[in-house]
PDB file of C-alpha atoms and ligand atoms in Angstrom:
ATOM      1  CA  MET A   9       0.000   0.000   0.000  1.00 95.00           C
ATOM      2  CA  PHE A  10       1.136   3.469  -0.928  1.00 98.00           C
ATOM      3  CA  ILE A  11      -0.124   7.012  -0.513  1.00 98.00           C
ATOM      4  CA  ASP A  12       0.415   9.697  -3.140  1.00 98.00           C
ATOM      5  CA  THR A  13       0.720  12.700  -0.831  1.00 98.00           C
ATOM      6  CA  HIS A  14       0.956  15.290  -3.599  1.00 98.00           C
ATOM      7  CA  SER A  15      -1.005  14.895  -6.768  1.00 98.00           C
ATOM      8  CA  HIS A  16      -2.944  17.269  -9.033  1.00 98.00           C
ATOM      9  CA  LEU A  17      -5.865  15.257 -10.389  1.00 98.00           C
ATOM     10  CA  ASN A  18      -7.632  18.562  -9.716  1.00 98.00           C
ATOM     11  CA  PHE A  19      -5.788  20.086 -12.708  1.00 98.00           C
ATOM     12  CA  SER A  20      -7.441  20.190 -16.145  1.00 98.00           C
ATOM     13  CA  ASP A  21      -4.894  17.626 -17.449  1.00 98.00           C
ATOM     14  CA  PHE A  22      -7.062  14.953 -15.807  1.00 98.00           C
ATOM     15  CA  ASN A  23     -10.561  16.298 -16.527  1.00 97.00           C
ATOM     16  CA  GLU A  24     -11.258  13.710 -19.223  1.00 97.00           C
ATOM     17  CA  ASP A  25     -10.050  10.506 -17.620  1.00 98.00           C
ATOM     18  CA  TYR A  26      -9.534  10.898 -13.865  1.00 98.00           C
ATOM     19  CA  PRO A  27     -11.758   7.868 -13.050  1.00 98.00           C
ATOM     20  CA  ASP A  28      -9.449   5.630 -15.144  1.00 98.00           C
ATOM     21  CA  VAL A  29      -6.401   7.236 -13.553  1.00 98.00           C
ATOM     22  CA  ILE A  30      -7.788   6.428 -10.101  1.00 98.00           C
ATOM     23  CA  GLU A  31      -8.529   2.813 -11.121  1.00 98.00           C
ATOM     24  CA  ARG A  32      -4.945   2.362 -12.313  1.00 98.00           C
ATOM     25  CA  ALA A  33      -3.703   3.824  -9.009  1.00 98.00           C
ATOM     26  CA  LYS A  34      -5.815   1.297  -7.054  1.00 98.00           C
ATOM     27  CA  SER A  35      -4.489  -1.552  -9.163  1.00 98.00           C
ATOM     28  CA  VAL A  36      -0.909  -0.891  -7.983  1.00 97.00           C
ATOM     29  CA  GLY A  37      -1.869  -0.554  -4.320  1.00 97.00           C
ATOM     30  CA  ILE A  38      -2.394   3.191  -3.887  1.00 98.00           C
ATOM     31  CA  ILE A  39      -4.751   3.592  -0.924  1.00 97.00           C
ATOM     32  CA  ALA A  40      -5.036   7.392  -0.858  1.00 98.00           C
ATOM     33  CA  ILE A  41      -4.359  10.358  -3.138  1.00 98.00           C
ATOM     34  CA  LEU A  42      -4.013  13.904  -1.826  1.00 98.00           C
ATOM     35  CA  ASN A  43      -4.957  16.402  -4.516  1.00 98.00           C
ATOM     36  CA  VAL A  44      -3.177  19.634  -3.780  1.00 98.00           C
ATOM     37  CA  GLY A  45      -4.583  23.100  -4.509  1.00 98.00           C
ATOM     38  CA  ALA A  46      -2.500  25.762  -6.244  1.00 98.00           C
ATOM     39  CA  ASP A  47      -5.101  28.556  -6.217  1.00 98.00           C
ATOM     40  CA  LEU A  48      -8.762  28.927  -5.243  1.00 98.00           C
ATOM     41  CA  PRO A  49     -10.311  27.165  -8.268  1.00 98.00           C
ATOM     42  CA  THR A  50      -7.980  24.142  -8.073  1.00 98.00           C
ATOM     43  CA  SER A  51      -8.515  23.978  -4.297  1.00 98.00           C
ATOM     44  CA  LYS A  52     -12.262  23.806  -4.904  1.00 98.00           C
ATOM     45  CA  ARG A  53     -11.778  21.154  -7.550  1.00 98.00           C
ATOM     46  CA  ALA A  54      -9.663  19.090  -5.107  1.00 98.00           C
ATOM     47  CA  ILE A  55     -12.568  19.201  -2.650  1.00 98.00           C
ATOM     48  CA  ASP A  56     -15.043  18.139  -5.376  1.00 98.00           C
ATOM     49  CA  LEU A  57     -12.883  15.129  -6.178  1.00 98.00           C
ATOM     50  CA  ALA A  58     -12.543  14.225  -2.485  1.00 98.00           C
ATOM     51  CA  GLN A  59     -16.324  14.244  -2.176  1.00 97.00           C
ATOM     52  CA  LYS A  60     -16.774  12.049  -5.256  1.00 97.00           C
ATOM     53  CA  GLU A  61     -13.916   9.611  -4.835  1.00 97.00           C
ATOM     54  CA  ASP A  62     -13.232   7.522  -1.713  1.00 96.00           C
ATOM     55  CA  LEU A  63      -9.528   7.391  -2.433  1.00 97.00           C
ATOM     56  CA  CYS A  64      -9.111  11.168  -2.768  1.00 98.00           C
ATOM     57  CA  TYR A  65      -8.394  13.790  -0.118  1.00 98.00           C
ATOM     58  CA  ALA A  66      -7.941  17.511  -0.656  1.00 98.00           C
ATOM     59  CA  THR A  67      -5.573  20.248   0.406  1.00 98.00           C
ATOM     60  CA  VAL A  68      -6.254  23.931  -0.185  1.00 98.00           C
ATOM     61  CA  GLY A  69      -3.764  26.702  -0.743  1.00 98.00           C
ATOM     62  CA  VAL A  70      -2.264  29.253  -3.100  1.00 98.00           C
ATOM     63  CA  HIS A  71       1.070  28.370  -4.721  1.00 98.00           C
ATOM     64  CA  PRO A  72       3.662  31.164  -4.327  1.00 98.00           C
ATOM     65  CA  THR A  73       3.666  31.896  -8.062  1.00 97.00           C
ATOM     66  CA  ASN A  74      -0.090  32.628  -7.879  1.00 97.00           C
ATOM     67  CA  THR A  75      -0.026  35.027  -4.931  1.00 97.00           C
ATOM     68  CA  ASN A  76      -0.199  38.324  -6.833  1.00 96.00           C
ATOM     69  CA  ASN A  77      -3.366  40.289  -6.133  1.00 92.00           C
ATOM     70  CA  LEU A  78      -4.650  38.111  -3.295  1.00 96.00           C
ATOM     71  CA  LYS A  79      -7.177  40.053  -1.222  1.00 96.00           C
ATOM     72  CA  ALA A  80      -8.440  39.606   2.323  1.00 96.00           C
ATOM     73  CA  LYS A  81     -11.568  37.965   0.927  1.00 97.00           C
ATOM     74  CA  ASP A  82      -9.434  35.372  -0.875  1.00 97.00           C
ATOM     75  CA  TYR A  83      -7.829  34.342   2.407  1.00 98.00           C
ATOM     76  CA  SER A  84     -11.195  34.118   4.119  1.00 98.00           C
ATOM     77  CA  GLY A  85     -12.489  32.120   1.132  1.00 98.00           C
ATOM     78  CA  LEU A  86      -9.548  29.781   1.495  1.00 98.00           C
ATOM     79  CA  GLU A  87     -10.182  29.349   5.192  1.00 98.00           C
ATOM     80  CA  GLU A  88     -13.812  28.565   4.444  1.00 98.00           C
ATOM     81  CA  LEU A  89     -12.731  25.880   1.962  1.00 98.00           C
ATOM     82  CA  ALA A  90     -10.226  24.498   4.454  1.00 98.00           C
ATOM     83  CA  ARG A  91     -13.083  23.667   6.834  1.00 98.00           C
ATOM     84  CA  LYS A  92     -14.698  21.283   4.337  1.00 98.00           C
ATOM     85  CA  LYS A  93     -14.723  17.522   4.824  1.00 96.00           C
ATOM     86  CA  LYS A  94     -11.620  15.586   3.765  1.00 97.00           C
ATOM     87  CA  VAL A  95      -9.431  18.696   3.609  1.00 98.00           C
ATOM     88  CA  VAL A  96      -6.266  17.459   5.313  1.00 98.00           C
ATOM     89  CA  ALA A  97      -3.712  20.260   4.854  1.00 98.00           C
ATOM     90  CA  ILE A  98      -2.999  23.793   3.717  1.00 98.00           C
ATOM     91  CA  GLY A  99      -0.901  23.722   0.564  1.00 97.00           C
ATOM     92  CA  GLU A 100       0.858  24.086  -1.525  1.00 98.00           C
ATOM     93  CA  ILE A 101       2.282  27.251  -0.043  1.00 98.00           C
ATOM     94  CA  GLY A 102       5.787  28.649   0.245  1.00 98.00           C
ATOM     95  CA  LEU A 103       8.399  30.607  -1.668  1.00 98.00           C
ATOM     96  CA  ASP A 104       9.515  30.314  -5.284  1.00 97.00           C
ATOM     97  CA  TYR A 105      12.415  32.534  -6.333  1.00 97.00           C
ATOM     98  CA  PHE A 106      13.111  30.449  -9.439  1.00 96.00           C
ATOM     99  CA  HIS A 107      10.125  31.486 -11.513  1.00 92.00           C
ATOM    100  CA  ASN A 108      10.448  35.083 -10.353  1.00 85.00           C
ATOM    101  CA  LYS A 109       6.798  35.811 -11.116  1.00 92.00           C
ATOM    102  CA  VAL A 110       5.829  37.449  -7.832  1.00 97.00           C
ATOM    103  CA  ALA A 111       7.839  39.850  -5.643  1.00 97.00           C
ATOM    104  CA  LYS A 112       9.501  38.176  -2.659  1.00 97.00           C
ATOM    105  CA  GLU A 113       7.668  40.383  -0.174  1.00 97.00           C
ATOM    106  CA  ILE A 114       4.288  39.397  -1.585  1.00 98.00           C
ATOM    107  CA  GLN A 115       5.161  35.690  -1.493  1.00 98.00           C
ATOM    108  CA  GLU A 116       6.307  36.025   2.101  1.00 97.00           C
ATOM    109  CA  VAL A 117       3.119  37.739   3.260  1.00 97.00           C
ATOM    110  CA  SER A 118       1.013  35.114   1.542  1.00 98.00           C
ATOM    111  CA  PHE A 119       3.058  32.217   2.955  1.00 98.00           C
ATOM    112  CA  LYS A 120       2.641  33.596   6.480  1.00 97.00           C
ATOM    113  CA  GLN A 121      -1.064  34.316   6.044  1.00 97.00           C
ATOM    114  CA  GLN A 122      -1.684  30.744   4.956  1.00 98.00           C
ATOM    115  CA  ILE A 123       0.393  29.342   7.809  1.00 98.00           C
ATOM    116  CA  LEU A 124      -1.908  31.278  10.135  1.00 97.00           C
ATOM    117  CA  ILE A 125      -4.923  29.576   8.561  1.00 98.00           C
ATOM    118  CA  ALA A 126      -3.246  26.201   9.113  1.00 98.00           C
ATOM    119  CA  GLU A 127      -2.588  27.114  12.747  1.00 97.00           C
ATOM    120  CA  ARG A 128      -6.158  28.213  13.346  1.00 97.00           C
ATOM    121  CA  LEU A 129      -7.546  24.991  11.888  1.00 98.00           C
ATOM    122  CA  ALA A 130      -4.803  22.752  13.343  1.00 97.00           C
ATOM    123  CA  LEU A 131      -3.865  21.496   9.874  1.00 98.00           C
ATOM    124  CA  PRO A 132      -0.375  20.631   8.609  1.00 98.00           C
ATOM    125  CA  VAL A 133       1.170  22.520   5.675  1.00 98.00           C
ATOM    126  CA  ILE A 134       2.552  21.318   2.339  1.00 98.00           C
ATOM    127  CA  ILE A 135       5.510  23.505   1.513  1.00 98.00           C
ATOM    128  CA  HIS A 136       6.756  24.437  -1.939  1.00 98.00           C
ATOM    129  CA  ASN A 137      10.295  25.833  -1.853  1.00 97.00           C
ATOM    130  CA  ARG A 138      12.376  26.697  -4.889  1.00 96.00           C
ATOM    131  CA  ASP A 139      15.682  28.553  -4.679  1.00 96.00           C
ATOM    132  CA  ALA A 140      14.564  30.097  -1.393  1.00 97.00           C
ATOM    133  CA  ASN A 141      16.079  27.824   1.274  1.00 97.00           C
ATOM    134  CA  PRO A 142      17.212  30.470   3.816  1.00 97.00           C
ATOM    135  CA  ASP A 143      13.983  32.480   3.689  1.00 97.00           C
ATOM    136  CA  THR A 144      11.799  29.359   3.799  1.00 97.00           C
ATOM    137  CA  LEU A 145      13.712  28.048   6.812  1.00 97.00           C
ATOM    138  CA  ALA A 146      13.502  31.398   8.605  1.00 97.00           C
ATOM    139  CA  ILE A 147       9.707  31.509   8.256  1.00 97.00           C
ATOM    140  CA  LEU A 148       9.267  27.870   9.291  1.00 96.00           C
ATOM    141  CA  LYS A 149      11.505  28.377  12.337  1.00 95.00           C
ATOM    142  CA  GLU A 150       9.549  31.415  13.407  1.00 93.00           C
ATOM    143  CA  LYS A 151       6.198  29.673  12.939  1.00 87.00           C
ATOM    144  CA  GLY A 152       6.895  26.144  14.186  1.00 87.00           C
ATOM    145  CA  ILE A 153       4.266  24.205  12.308  1.00 93.00           C
ATOM    146  CA  ARG A 154       3.668  20.545  11.308  1.00 97.00           C
ATOM    147  CA  GLY A 155       4.100  19.751   7.662  1.00 98.00           C
ATOM    148  CA  VAL A 156       6.102  18.408   4.767  1.00 98.00           C
ATOM    149  CA  MET A 157       8.731  19.796   2.414  1.00 98.00           C
ATOM    150  CA  HIS A 158       7.281  18.687  -0.902  1.00 98.00           C
ATOM    151  CA  CYS A 159       9.383  17.593  -3.881  1.00 97.00           C
ATOM    152  CA  PHE A 160      12.595  17.688  -1.916  1.00 97.00           C
ATOM    153  CA  SER A 161      15.598  18.560  -4.049  1.00 93.00           C
ATOM    154  CA  GLY A 162      18.016  20.163  -1.585  1.00 94.00           C
ATOM    155  CA  ASP A 163      21.278  18.954  -0.088  1.00 96.00           C
ATOM    156  CA  ILE A 164      21.869  17.073   3.152  1.00 97.00           C
ATOM    157  CA  ASN A 165      22.306  20.234   5.217  1.00 97.00           C
ATOM    158  CA  PHE A 166      18.948  21.560   4.113  1.00 97.00           C
ATOM    159  CA  ALA A 167      17.409  18.135   4.786  1.00 98.00           C
ATOM    160  CA  ARG A 168      18.818  18.147   8.331  1.00 98.00           C
ATOM    161  CA  ALA A 169      17.464  21.636   8.952  1.00 97.00           C
ATOM    162  CA  ILE A 170      14.025  20.518   7.771  1.00 97.00           C
ATOM    163  CA  LEU A 171      14.118  17.387   9.944  1.00 98.00           C
ATOM    164  CA  SER A 172      15.205  19.386  12.987  1.00 97.00           C
ATOM    165  CA  LEU A 173      12.030  21.460  12.634  1.00 97.00           C
ATOM    166  CA  GLY A 174      10.027  18.230  12.899  1.00 97.00           C
ATOM    167  CA  LEU A 175       8.910  18.333   9.276  1.00 98.00           C
ATOM    168  CA  TYR A 176       8.649  15.435   6.849  1.00 98.00           C
ATOM    169  CA  ILE A 177      10.506  15.214   3.552  1.00 98.00           C
ATOM    170  CA  SER A 178       8.731  14.073   0.410  1.00 98.00           C
ATOM    171  CA  PHE A 179      10.240  12.589  -2.752  1.00 98.00           C
ATOM    172  CA  THR A 180       8.899  12.654  -6.305  1.00 98.00           C
ATOM    173  CA  GLY A 181       9.893  10.917  -9.537  1.00 97.00           C
ATOM    174  CA  ASN A 182      12.994  13.088  -9.720  1.00 96.00           C
ATOM    175  CA  LEU A 183      14.567  10.606  -7.273  1.00 98.00           C
ATOM    176  CA  THR A 184      14.753   8.172 -10.210  1.00 98.00           C
ATOM    177  CA  TYR A 185      16.483  10.539 -12.640  1.00 97.00           C
ATOM    178  CA  LYS A 186      19.804   9.251 -13.924  1.00 95.00           C
ATOM    179  CA  LYS A 187      21.691  12.412 -13.068  1.00 95.00           C
ATOM    180  CA  ASN A 188      20.216  12.744  -9.590  1.00 97.00           C
ATOM    181  CA  GLU A 189      22.766  10.704  -7.632  1.00 97.00           C
ATOM    182  CA  SER A 190      23.162  13.558  -5.131  1.00 97.00           C
ATOM    183  CA  LEU A 191      19.459  13.390  -4.249  1.00 98.00           C
ATOM    184  CA  ARG A 192      19.726   9.617  -3.764  1.00 98.00           C
ATOM    185  CA  GLU A 193      22.665  10.272  -1.418  1.00 98.00           C
ATOM    186  CA  VAL A 194      20.454  12.584   0.629  1.00 98.00           C
ATOM    187  CA  ALA A 195      17.654   9.994   0.699  1.00 98.00           C
ATOM    188  CA  ARG A 196      20.134   7.426   2.010  1.00 98.00           C
ATOM    189  CA  GLU A 197      20.823   9.671   5.030  1.00 97.00           C
ATOM    190  CA  ILE A 198      17.246  10.518   5.968  1.00 96.00           C
ATOM    191  CA  PRO A 199      15.345   8.195   8.323  1.00 97.00           C
ATOM    192  CA  LEU A 200      12.473   6.339   6.676  1.00 98.00           C
ATOM    193  CA  ARG A 201      10.076   7.365   9.420  1.00 97.00           C
ATOM    194  CA  ARG A 202      10.322  10.974   8.223  1.00 98.00           C
ATOM    195  CA  MET A 203       9.739  10.325   4.531  1.00 98.00           C
ATOM    196  CA  LEU A 204       6.706  10.637   2.312  1.00 98.00           C
ATOM    197  CA  LEU A 205       6.113   9.665  -1.313  1.00 98.00           C
ATOM    198  CA  GLU A 206       4.433  11.776  -3.971  1.00 98.00           C
ATOM    199  CA  THR A 207       4.103  12.073  -7.737  1.00 98.00           C
ATOM    200  CA  ASP A 208       3.386  15.814  -8.149  1.00 98.00           C
ATOM    201  CA  CYS A 209       1.547  14.599 -11.251  1.00 98.00           C
ATOM    202  CA  PRO A 210       1.019  15.680 -14.028  1.00 98.00           C
ATOM    203  CA  TYR A 211       4.609  16.895 -13.558  1.00 98.00           C
ATOM    204  CA  LEU A 212       7.859  15.032 -12.842  1.00 97.00           C
ATOM    205  CA  PRO A 213       7.230  11.559 -14.252  1.00 97.00           C
ATOM    206  CA  PRO A 214       9.790   8.972 -13.137  1.00 97.00           C
ATOM    207  CA  GLN A 215      12.745   8.123 -15.409  1.00 97.00           C
ATOM    208  CA  SER A 216      11.003   5.279 -17.291  1.00 97.00           C
ATOM    209  CA  LYS A 217       7.982   7.493 -18.054  1.00 97.00           C
ATOM    210  CA  ARG A 218       9.730  10.710 -18.976  1.00 96.00           C
ATOM    211  CA  GLY A 219       7.911  12.773 -21.570  1.00 96.00           C
ATOM    212  CA  MET A 220       4.558  11.331 -20.468  1.00 97.00           C
ATOM    213  CA  ARG A 221       1.900  12.839 -18.261  1.00 98.00           C
ATOM    214  CA  ASN A 222       2.682  11.627 -14.758  1.00 98.00           C
ATOM    215  CA  GLU A 223      -0.075   9.926 -12.698  1.00 98.00           C
ATOM    216  CA  PRO A 224      -0.467   8.367  -9.234  1.00 98.00           C
ATOM    217  CA  SER A 225       0.116   4.766 -10.443  1.00 98.00           C
ATOM    218  CA  PHE A 226       3.657   5.793 -11.430  1.00 98.00           C
ATOM    219  CA  LEU A 227       4.398   6.382  -7.737  1.00 98.00           C
ATOM    220  CA  ILE A 228       5.469   2.767  -7.673  1.00 98.00           C
ATOM    221  CA  TYR A 229       8.677   3.570  -9.612  1.00 98.00           C
ATOM    222  CA  THR A 230       9.745   6.162  -7.065  1.00 98.00           C
ATOM    223  CA  ALA A 231       8.834   3.738  -4.283  1.00 98.00           C
ATOM    224  CA  GLU A 232      10.981   1.006  -5.865  1.00 98.00           C
ATOM    225  CA  GLU A 233      13.920   3.387  -6.137  1.00 98.00           C
ATOM    226  CA  LEU A 234      13.563   4.489  -2.532  1.00 98.00           C
ATOM    227  CA  ALA A 235      13.244   0.870  -1.335  1.00 98.00           C
ATOM    228  CA  ARG A 236      16.467   0.058  -3.170  1.00 98.00           C
ATOM    229  CA  ILE A 237      18.258   3.092  -1.677  1.00 98.00           C
ATOM    230  CA  LYS A 238      17.082   2.259   1.850  1.00 98.00           C
ATOM    231  CA  GLY A 239      17.678  -1.474   1.482  1.00 98.00           C
ATOM    232  CA  VAL A 240      14.165  -2.438   2.549  1.00 98.00           C
ATOM    233  CA  ALA A 241      11.448  -4.495   0.864  1.00 98.00           C
ATOM    234  CA  LEU A 242       9.027  -2.529  -1.288  1.00 98.00           C
ATOM    235  CA  GLU A 243       6.120  -3.626   0.906  1.00 97.00           C
ATOM    236  CA  LYS A 244       7.836  -2.415   4.034  1.00 98.00           C
ATOM    237  CA  LEU A 245       8.627   0.925   2.416  1.00 98.00           C
ATOM    238  CA  GLY A 246       4.970   1.304   1.463  1.00 98.00           C
ATOM    239  CA  GLU A 247       3.839   0.463   4.976  1.00 97.00           C
ATOM    240  CA  VAL A 248       6.149   2.928   6.693  1.00 98.00           C
ATOM    241  CA  THR A 249       5.617   5.839   4.312  1.00 98.00           C
ATOM    242  CA  SER A 250       1.838   5.292   4.370  1.00 98.00           C
ATOM    243  CA  LYS A 251       1.863   5.287   8.157  1.00 97.00           C
ATOM    244  CA  ASN A 252       3.864   8.540   8.068  1.00 98.00           C
ATOM    245  CA  ALA A 253       1.283  10.124   5.764  1.00 98.00           C
ATOM    246  CA  GLU A 254      -1.607   8.865   7.907  1.00 97.00           C
ATOM    247  CA  ASP A 255       0.030  10.367  10.996  1.00 97.00           C
ATOM    248  CA  LEU A 256       0.827  13.744   9.455  1.00 98.00           C
ATOM    249  CA  PHE A 257      -2.490  14.215   7.659  1.00 98.00           C
ATOM    250  CA  LYS A 258      -4.582  12.298  10.224  1.00 97.00           C
ATOM    251  CA  LEU A 259      -6.139  10.207   7.461  1.00 94.00           C
ATOM    252  CA  ALA A 260      -7.215   7.342   9.735  1.00 77.00           C
ATOM    253  CA  ARG A 261      -9.555   9.695  11.573  1.00 68.00           C
ATOM    254  CA  LEU A 262     -11.394  10.265   8.296  1.00 65.00           C
ATOM    255  CA  LYS A 263     -11.840   6.649   7.272  1.00 62.00           C
ATOM    256  CA  PRO A 264     -15.368   5.303   7.539  1.00 53.00           C
ATOM    257  CA  ARG A 265     -15.903   3.080  10.546  1.00 45.00           C
ATOM    258  CA  THR A 266     -16.027  -0.559   9.651  1.00 45.00           C
ATOM    259  CA  THR A 267     -16.622  -1.980  13.115  1.00 43.00           C
ATOM    260  CA  PHE A 268     -18.832  -0.972  15.989  1.00 43.00           C
ATOM    261  CA  SER A 269     -18.262  -1.518  19.672  1.00 42.00           C
ATOM    262  CA  PHE A 270     -21.075  -1.693  22.191  1.00 43.00           C
ATOM    263  CA  THR A 271     -19.585  -0.635  25.466  1.00 37.00           C
TER     264      THR A 271
HETATM  265 NI1   NI B 326       2.495  20.492  -6.793  1.00 62.33          NI
END
């Protein structure tokens, strides 16, 4: 069993065939898919999918590259959405200095605002960080919140800093890329009990699927790579990383009851 902790079936790439995509995910042992919001419309769509599909959960948030022109009413709208059933995190939120689309100051305000929403609702955060390590760390240190560094691609020092804040580290298909030996080195050093798996689909397909649209069933390739790196059986890797995801996002709490006790 595996959990795709960062997927975008809520993006238009999957409008036509998401039921088939979900069936293929089930067939390889995916037990949950977290569809992650990148703005208000995709956050809403993630919630729609969570209501329709047992396997799906939602997270709501505004990606740093979409934070221009956010108004107070957008934040209150987001908070409203975050109270809906099966919303398990605020994300993806953070800082992106690579794309350079939004001024740093605006990204920072928006990151902090959304962390406050997470705090108020006692939800974890899914963090997007690109070329902004020091500033991301400074904000996380100041705020002290539960969460995960999504699509980890930093070095071992950054990984240690993230772990010391009590956060999880999540790997995508880029772990399987031929040239990414340095990332595999980092994965070797990180304890399994702090790791999560994700596809970030439709982006970042694993090595054997490059050029294709990524999807949750391809998580298995990243899982195989990580199992090899950690020297554990694939099943064991799935068990541990799924347990990590269930703990962080409190998924078990949301599962329908299958047994009743009469005490
Ligand atoms: Ni994403």
